[in-house]
Amino acid sequence: SQELEQSPQSLIVQEGKNLTINCTSSKTLYGLYWYKQKYGEGLIFLMMLQKGGEEKSHEKITAKLDEKKQQSSLHITASQPSHAGIYLCGADLGAQKLVFGQGTRLTINP
Amino acid sequence: DGGITQSPKYLFRKEGQNVTLSCEQNLNHDAMYWYRQDPGQGLRLIYYSQIVNDFQKGDIAEGYSVSREKKESFPLTVTSAQKNPTAFYLCASKNYNNEQFFGPGTRLTVL
């Protein structure tokens, strides 16, 4: 959706390195969702952020929502092969439904 | 086990045929959703239902139909009117915390 821009579209990092994926909206986000997807499979729920400035962590993955509630970042520390996949952000723009970014394909090189 | 199930995992359809994709959840969620995913793209909303016996069109509803007769079930029918139905279809449901969870998906291929 053009309402939600995700960057980069693809990312290749060396195992053990840190990385960041961004998700930007031109509208205020009522909720921002991060998901992970393996090819051909469903989406795995990672985190949901709702408050400006909110930050959540799950294992080595941290997500933040900026104070203006228009941008979110997903940060992975010390990446591992298990982190490889497609990361998708989804946004609640206030219409009881989510719009999604195009996804970021993450490859971890050993 | 609690969760969302979709069946079948793979589905092949001849042109001109209608097919129905199943989505069942035992999470007691009121809201359910159907999305379509095409290669290299994000998800696009087809239909959604906030409550039993009620549903709304999403962004790409043309050529699709749904029903919500039971809280647990939200089947999607891909009709012959859908011109490009080959895609990966994902069903989701949402809890009272607004967390949306997805099923494993159905890959539909038109022969």
mmCIF file of C-alpha atoms in Angstrom:
data_model
loop_
_atom_site.group_PDB
_atom_site.id
_atom_site.type_symbol
_atom_site.label_atom_id
_atom_site.label_comp_id
_atom_site.label_asym_id
_atom_site.label_seq_id
_atom_site.Cartn_x
_atom_site.Cartn_y
_atom_site.Cartn_z
ATOM 1 C CA SER A 1 0.000 0.000 0.000
ATOM 2 C CA GLN A 2 1.306 3.479 -0.771
ATOM 3 C CA GLU A 3 -0.090 4.535 2.584
ATOM 4 C CA LEU A 4 2.699 2.587 4.204
ATOM 5 C CA GLU A 5 6.279 2.570 2.956
ATOM 6 C CA GLN A 6 8.697 -0.071 4.149
ATOM 7 C CA SER A 7 12.463 0.099 3.651
ATOM 8 C CA PRO A 8 14.674 -1.425 2.584
ATOM 9 C CA GLN A 9 12.919 -3.865 0.270
ATOM 10 C CA SER A 10 15.684 -6.386 0.770
ATOM 11 C CA LEU A 11 18.576 -6.684 3.155
ATOM 12 C CA ILE A 12 21.559 -9.002 3.277
ATOM 13 C CA VAL A 13 23.622 -9.009 6.447
ATOM 14 C CA GLN A 14 26.403 -11.061 7.906
ATOM 15 C CA GLU A 15 25.469 -13.308 10.784
ATOM 16 C CA GLY A 16 26.047 -11.531 14.061
ATOM 17 C CA LYS A 17 25.483 -8.043 12.665
ATOM 18 C CA ASN A 18 22.731 -5.660 13.720
ATOM 19 C CA LEU A 19 20.100 -4.399 11.319
ATOM 20 C CA THR A 20 17.132 -2.024 11.141
ATOM 21 C CA ILE A 21 13.958 -2.075 9.041
ATOM 22 C CA ASN A 22 11.763 1.015 8.775
ATOM 23 C CA CYS A 23 8.065 1.546 8.226
ATOM 24 C CA THR A 24 6.716 5.023 7.460
ATOM 25 C CA SER A 25 3.209 6.417 7.090
ATOM 26 C CA SER A 26 1.983 9.822 5.973
ATOM 27 C CA LYS A 27 -0.939 9.443 8.379
ATOM 28 C CA THR A 28 -1.150 8.983 12.121
ATOM 29 C CA LEU A 29 -0.954 5.354 13.120
ATOM 30 C CA TYR A 30 -3.508 4.088 15.615
ATOM 31 C CA GLY A 31 -1.562 0.854 15.815
ATOM 32 C CA LEU A 32 1.550 -0.555 14.159
ATOM 33 C CA TYR A 33 2.072 -4.275 13.766
ATOM 34 C CA TRP A 34 5.212 -6.207 12.895
ATOM 35 C CA TYR A 35 5.057 -9.684 11.415
ATOM 36 C CA LYS A 36 7.550 -12.229 10.124
ATOM 37 C CA GLN A 37 6.810 -14.559 7.227
ATOM 38 C CA LYS A 38 8.637 -17.551 5.841
ATOM 39 C CA TYR A 39 8.055 -18.131 2.126
ATOM 40 C CA GLY A 40 4.730 -19.859 1.510
ATOM 41 C CA GLU A 41 3.645 -19.667 5.115
ATOM 42 C CA GLY A 42 1.399 -17.532 7.248
ATOM 43 C CA LEU A 43 2.430 -14.428 9.158
ATOM 44 C CA ILE A 44 3.888 -14.772 12.627
ATOM 45 C CA PHE A 45 2.866 -11.972 14.984
ATOM 46 C CA LEU A 46 5.893 -10.247 16.516
ATOM 47 C CA MET A 47 4.696 -7.063 18.185
ATOM 48 C CA MET A 48 2.041 -4.388 18.222
ATOM 49 C CA LEU A 49 2.740 -0.763 19.156
ATOM 50 C CA GLN A 50 0.037 1.762 19.909
ATOM 51 C CA LYS A 51 1.460 4.620 21.946
ATOM 52 C CA GLY A 52 3.800 7.333 20.726
ATOM 53 C CA GLY A 53 7.331 6.584 21.899
ATOM 54 C CA GLU A 54 6.448 2.996 22.747
ATOM 55 C CA GLU A 55 9.159 0.366 22.527
ATOM 56 C CA LYS A 56 8.793 -3.401 22.809
ATOM 57 C CA SER A 57 11.274 -6.250 22.702
ATOM 58 C CA HIS A 58 11.023 -9.934 22.012
ATOM 59 C CA GLU A 59 14.250 -11.886 22.333
ATOM 60 C CA LYS A 60 16.705 -10.004 20.098
ATOM 61 C CA ILE A 61 14.079 -8.022 18.206
ATOM 62 C CA THR A 62 13.107 -4.509 19.299
ATOM 63 C CA ALA A 63 10.435 -2.329 17.733
ATOM 64 C CA LYS A 64 9.777 1.351 18.351
ATOM 65 C CA LEU A 65 6.999 3.741 17.392
ATOM 66 C CA ASP A 66 8.018 7.388 17.126
ATOM 67 C CA GLU A 67 6.409 10.142 19.163
ATOM 68 C CA LYS A 68 4.406 11.409 16.201
ATOM 69 C CA LYS A 69 3.105 7.875 15.589
ATOM 70 C CA GLN A 70 4.002 7.966 11.911
ATOM 71 C CA GLN A 71 7.138 5.870 11.798
ATOM 72 C CA SER A 72 8.274 2.596 13.298
ATOM 73 C CA SER A 73 11.578 0.766 13.233
ATOM 74 C CA LEU A 74 12.380 -2.878 13.831
ATOM 75 C CA HIS A 75 15.878 -3.586 15.092
ATOM 76 C CA ILE A 76 17.538 -6.987 15.272
ATOM 77 C CA THR A 77 20.623 -7.339 17.405
ATOM 78 C CA ALA A 78 23.299 -9.953 16.654
ATOM 79 C CA SER A 79 21.383 -11.488 13.759
ATOM 80 C CA GLN A 80 21.121 -15.262 13.408
ATOM 81 C CA PRO A 81 20.090 -17.513 10.496
ATOM 82 C CA SER A 82 16.742 -18.033 12.228
ATOM 83 C CA HIS A 83 15.975 -14.340 11.687
ATOM 84 C CA ALA A 84 15.890 -14.782 7.915
ATOM 85 C CA GLY A 85 12.524 -14.247 6.257
ATOM 86 C CA ILE A 86 10.176 -11.494 5.171
ATOM 87 C CA TYR A 87 9.265 -8.805 7.666
ATOM 88 C CA LEU A 88 5.980 -6.989 7.161
ATOM 89 C CA CYS A 89 4.610 -3.958 8.924
ATOM 90 C CA GLY A 90 0.876 -3.412 9.139
ATOM 91 C CA ALA A 91 -0.860 -0.232 10.204
ATOM 92 C CA ASP A 92 -4.224 0.557 11.707
ATOM 93 C CA LEU A 93 -5.124 3.919 10.189
ATOM 94 C CA GLY A 94 -8.359 4.157 12.113
ATOM 95 C CA ALA A 95 -10.703 2.305 9.766
ATOM 96 C CA GLN A 96 -10.953 -0.991 11.674
ATOM 97 C CA LYS A 97 -8.665 -2.683 9.152
ATOM 98 C CA LEU A 98 -4.949 -2.942 8.506
ATOM 99 C CA VAL A 99 -2.895 -1.797 5.547
ATOM 100 C CA PHE A 100 0.457 -3.436 4.921
ATOM 101 C CA GLY A 101 3.842 -2.432 3.643
ATOM 102 C CA GLN A 102 5.443 -4.357 0.787
ATOM 103 C CA GLY A 103 7.736 -6.285 3.094
ATOM 104 C CA THR A 104 11.488 -6.519 3.642
ATOM 105 C CA ARG A 105 13.265 -9.699 2.612
ATOM 106 C CA LEU A 106 16.043 -10.418 5.091
ATOM 107 C CA THR A 107 18.899 -12.771 4.251
ATOM 108 C CA ILE A 108 21.489 -13.732 6.843
ATOM 109 C CA ASN A 109 24.841 -14.880 5.482
ATOM 110 C CA PRO A 110 26.877 -17.248 7.656
ATOM 111 C CA ASP B 1 -4.609 -26.370 20.330
ATOM 112 C CA GLY B 2 -5.921 -22.864 19.869
ATOM 113 C CA GLY B 3 -5.399 -21.160 16.570
ATOM 114 C CA ILE B 4 -6.487 -20.417 13.031
ATOM 115 C CA THR B 5 -6.692 -23.162 10.457
ATOM 116 C CA GLN B 6 -7.019 -22.806 6.717
ATOM 117 C CA SER B 7 -7.770 -25.511 4.200
ATOM 118 C CA PRO B 8 -6.735 -26.695 1.803
ATOM 119 C CA LYS B 9 -3.055 -25.696 1.808
ATOM 120 C CA TYR B 10 -2.929 -25.903 -1.996
ATOM 121 C CA LEU B 11 -5.859 -25.530 -4.384
ATOM 122 C CA PHE B 12 -6.033 -25.781 -8.128
ATOM 123 C CA ARG B 13 -8.917 -24.336 -10.085
ATOM 124 C CA LYS B 14 -9.898 -24.455 -13.684
ATOM 125 C CA GLU B 15 -10.961 -21.236 -15.308
ATOM 126 C CA GLY B 16 -14.683 -20.605 -14.876
ATOM 127 C CA GLN B 17 -14.965 -22.538 -11.615
ATOM 128 C CA ASN B 18 -15.900 -21.182 -8.223
ATOM 129 C CA VAL B 19 -13.836 -22.418 -5.266
ATOM 130 C CA THR B 20 -14.268 -21.960 -1.530
ATOM 131 C CA LEU B 21 -11.405 -21.515 0.906
ATOM 132 C CA SER B 22 -11.991 -22.497 4.507
ATOM 133 C CA CYS B 23 -10.950 -20.504 7.569
ATOM 134 C CA GLU B 24 -11.715 -21.672 11.096
ATOM 135 C CA GLN B 25 -10.627 -20.238 14.448
ATOM 136 C CA ASN B 26 -11.170 -21.479 17.991
ATOM 137 C CA LEU B 27 -9.803 -18.350 19.664
ATOM 138 C CA ASN B 28 -13.248 -16.880 20.322
ATOM 139 C CA HIS B 29 -12.346 -13.806 18.275
ATOM 140 C CA ASP B 30 -15.168 -11.661 16.920
ATOM 141 C CA ALA B 31 -13.315 -10.086 13.999
ATOM 142 C CA MET B 32 -12.021 -12.067 11.039
ATOM 143 C CA TYR B 33 -10.286 -11.021 7.828
ATOM 144 C CA TRP B 34 -9.318 -12.284 4.391
ATOM 145 C CA TYR B 35 -6.210 -11.004 2.622
ATOM 146 C CA ARG B 36 -4.599 -11.727 -0.679
ATOM 147 C CA GLN B 37 -0.802 -11.724 -1.165
ATOM 148 C CA ASP B 38 0.884 -11.577 -4.564
ATOM 149 C CA PRO B 39 4.619 -12.146 -5.119
ATOM 150 C CA GLY B 40 6.740 -9.266 -3.891
ATOM 151 C CA GLN B 41 3.749 -7.403 -2.544
ATOM 152 C CA GLY B 42 2.206 -6.786 0.796
ATOM 153 C CA LEU B 43 -1.210 -7.993 1.821
ATOM 154 C CA ARG B 44 -4.410 -6.545 0.398
ATOM 155 C CA LEU B 45 -7.713 -6.789 2.244
ATOM 156 C CA ILE B 46 -10.539 -8.651 0.484
ATOM 157 C CA TYR B 47 -13.313 -8.835 3.086
ATOM 158 C CA TYR B 48 -13.636 -8.500 6.823
ATOM 159 C CA SER B 49 -16.223 -9.309 9.455
ATOM 160 C CA GLN B 50 -16.488 -7.632 12.850
ATOM 161 C CA ILE B 51 -19.257 -9.896 14.099
ATOM 162 C CA VAL B 52 -21.386 -12.882 13.143
ATOM 163 C CA ASN B 53 -23.819 -12.279 10.272
ATOM 164 C CA ASP B 54 -22.062 -9.067 9.261
ATOM 165 C CA PHE B 55 -19.193 -8.391 6.861
ATOM 166 C CA GLN B 56 -17.745 -5.532 4.819
ATOM 167 C CA LYS B 57 -15.880 -5.237 1.556
ATOM 168 C CA GLY B 58 -12.205 -4.534 1.717
ATOM 169 C CA ASP B 59 -10.029 -2.925 -0.924
ATOM 170 C CA ILE B 60 -10.256 -5.683 -3.544
ATOM 171 C CA ALA B 61 -13.626 -7.422 -3.015
ATOM 172 C CA GLU B 62 -14.618 -7.747 -6.664
ATOM 173 C CA GLY B 63 -14.905 -11.393 -7.704
ATOM 174 C CA TYR B 64 -15.011 -12.666 -4.129
ATOM 175 C CA SER B 65 -17.810 -13.474 -1.663
ATOM 176 C CA VAL B 66 -17.905 -14.427 2.017
ATOM 177 C CA SER B 67 -20.305 -15.540 4.718
ATOM 178 C CA ARG B 68 -20.159 -15.373 8.497
ATOM 179 C CA GLU B 69 -22.842 -17.682 9.821
ATOM 180 C CA LYS B 70 -20.771 -18.829 12.782
ATOM 181 C CA LYS B 71 -18.261 -17.028 14.951
ATOM 182 C CA GLU B 72 -15.638 -19.696 14.279
ATOM 183 C CA SER B 73 -15.903 -19.773 10.498
ATOM 184 C CA PHE B 74 -15.319 -17.242 7.706
ATOM 185 C CA PRO B 75 -15.200 -19.012 4.319
ATOM 186 C CA LEU B 76 -14.103 -17.169 1.188
ATOM 187 C CA THR B 77 -15.461 -18.026 -2.258
ATOM 188 C CA VAL B 78 -13.381 -17.091 -5.267
ATOM 189 C CA THR B 79 -15.825 -16.768 -8.132
ATOM 190 C CA SER B 80 -15.283 -17.019 -11.858
ATOM 191 C CA ALA B 81 -15.660 -13.237 -11.970
ATOM 192 C CA GLN B 82 -12.249 -12.828 -10.321
ATOM 193 C CA LYS B 83 -9.980 -12.284 -13.334
ATOM 194 C CA ASN B 84 -6.643 -13.026 -11.720
ATOM 195 C CA PRO B 85 -7.256 -15.355 -8.775
ATOM 196 C CA THR B 86 -3.846 -17.043 -8.605
ATOM 197 C CA ALA B 87 -2.395 -15.861 -5.288
ATOM 198 C CA PHE B 88 -1.677 -16.751 -1.678
ATOM 199 C CA TYR B 89 -4.761 -16.235 0.523
ATOM 200 C CA LEU B 90 -4.427 -15.493 4.217
ATOM 201 C CA CYS B 91 -7.117 -15.495 6.864
ATOM 202 C CA ALA B 92 -6.746 -13.634 10.145
ATOM 203 C CA SER B 93 -8.653 -12.947 13.338
ATOM 204 C CA LYS B 94 -8.294 -10.223 15.933
ATOM 205 C CA ASN B 95 -8.549 -10.360 19.704
ATOM 206 C CA TYR B 96 -9.901 -7.749 22.128
ATOM 207 C CA ASN B 97 -6.385 -6.246 22.396
ATOM 208 C CA ASN B 98 -6.486 -5.529 18.640
ATOM 209 C CA GLU B 99 -3.763 -8.088 18.013
ATOM 210 C CA GLN B 100 -4.316 -9.730 14.650
ATOM 211 C CA PHE B 101 -3.190 -13.314 14.103
ATOM 212 C CA PHE B 102 -2.920 -15.184 10.824
ATOM 213 C CA GLY B 103 -3.574 -18.677 9.584
ATOM 214 C CA PRO B 104 -1.066 -20.696 7.518
ATOM 215 C CA GLY B 105 -2.562 -19.650 4.164
ATOM 216 C CA THR B 106 -3.968 -21.298 1.044
ATOM 217 C CA ARG B 107 -2.154 -21.114 -2.272
ATOM 218 C CA LEU B 108 -4.632 -20.977 -5.134
ATOM 219 C CA THR B 109 -3.513 -21.674 -8.675
ATOM 220 C CA VAL B 110 -5.701 -21.317 -11.736
ATOM 221 C CA LEU B 111 -4.900 -23.828 -14.451
#
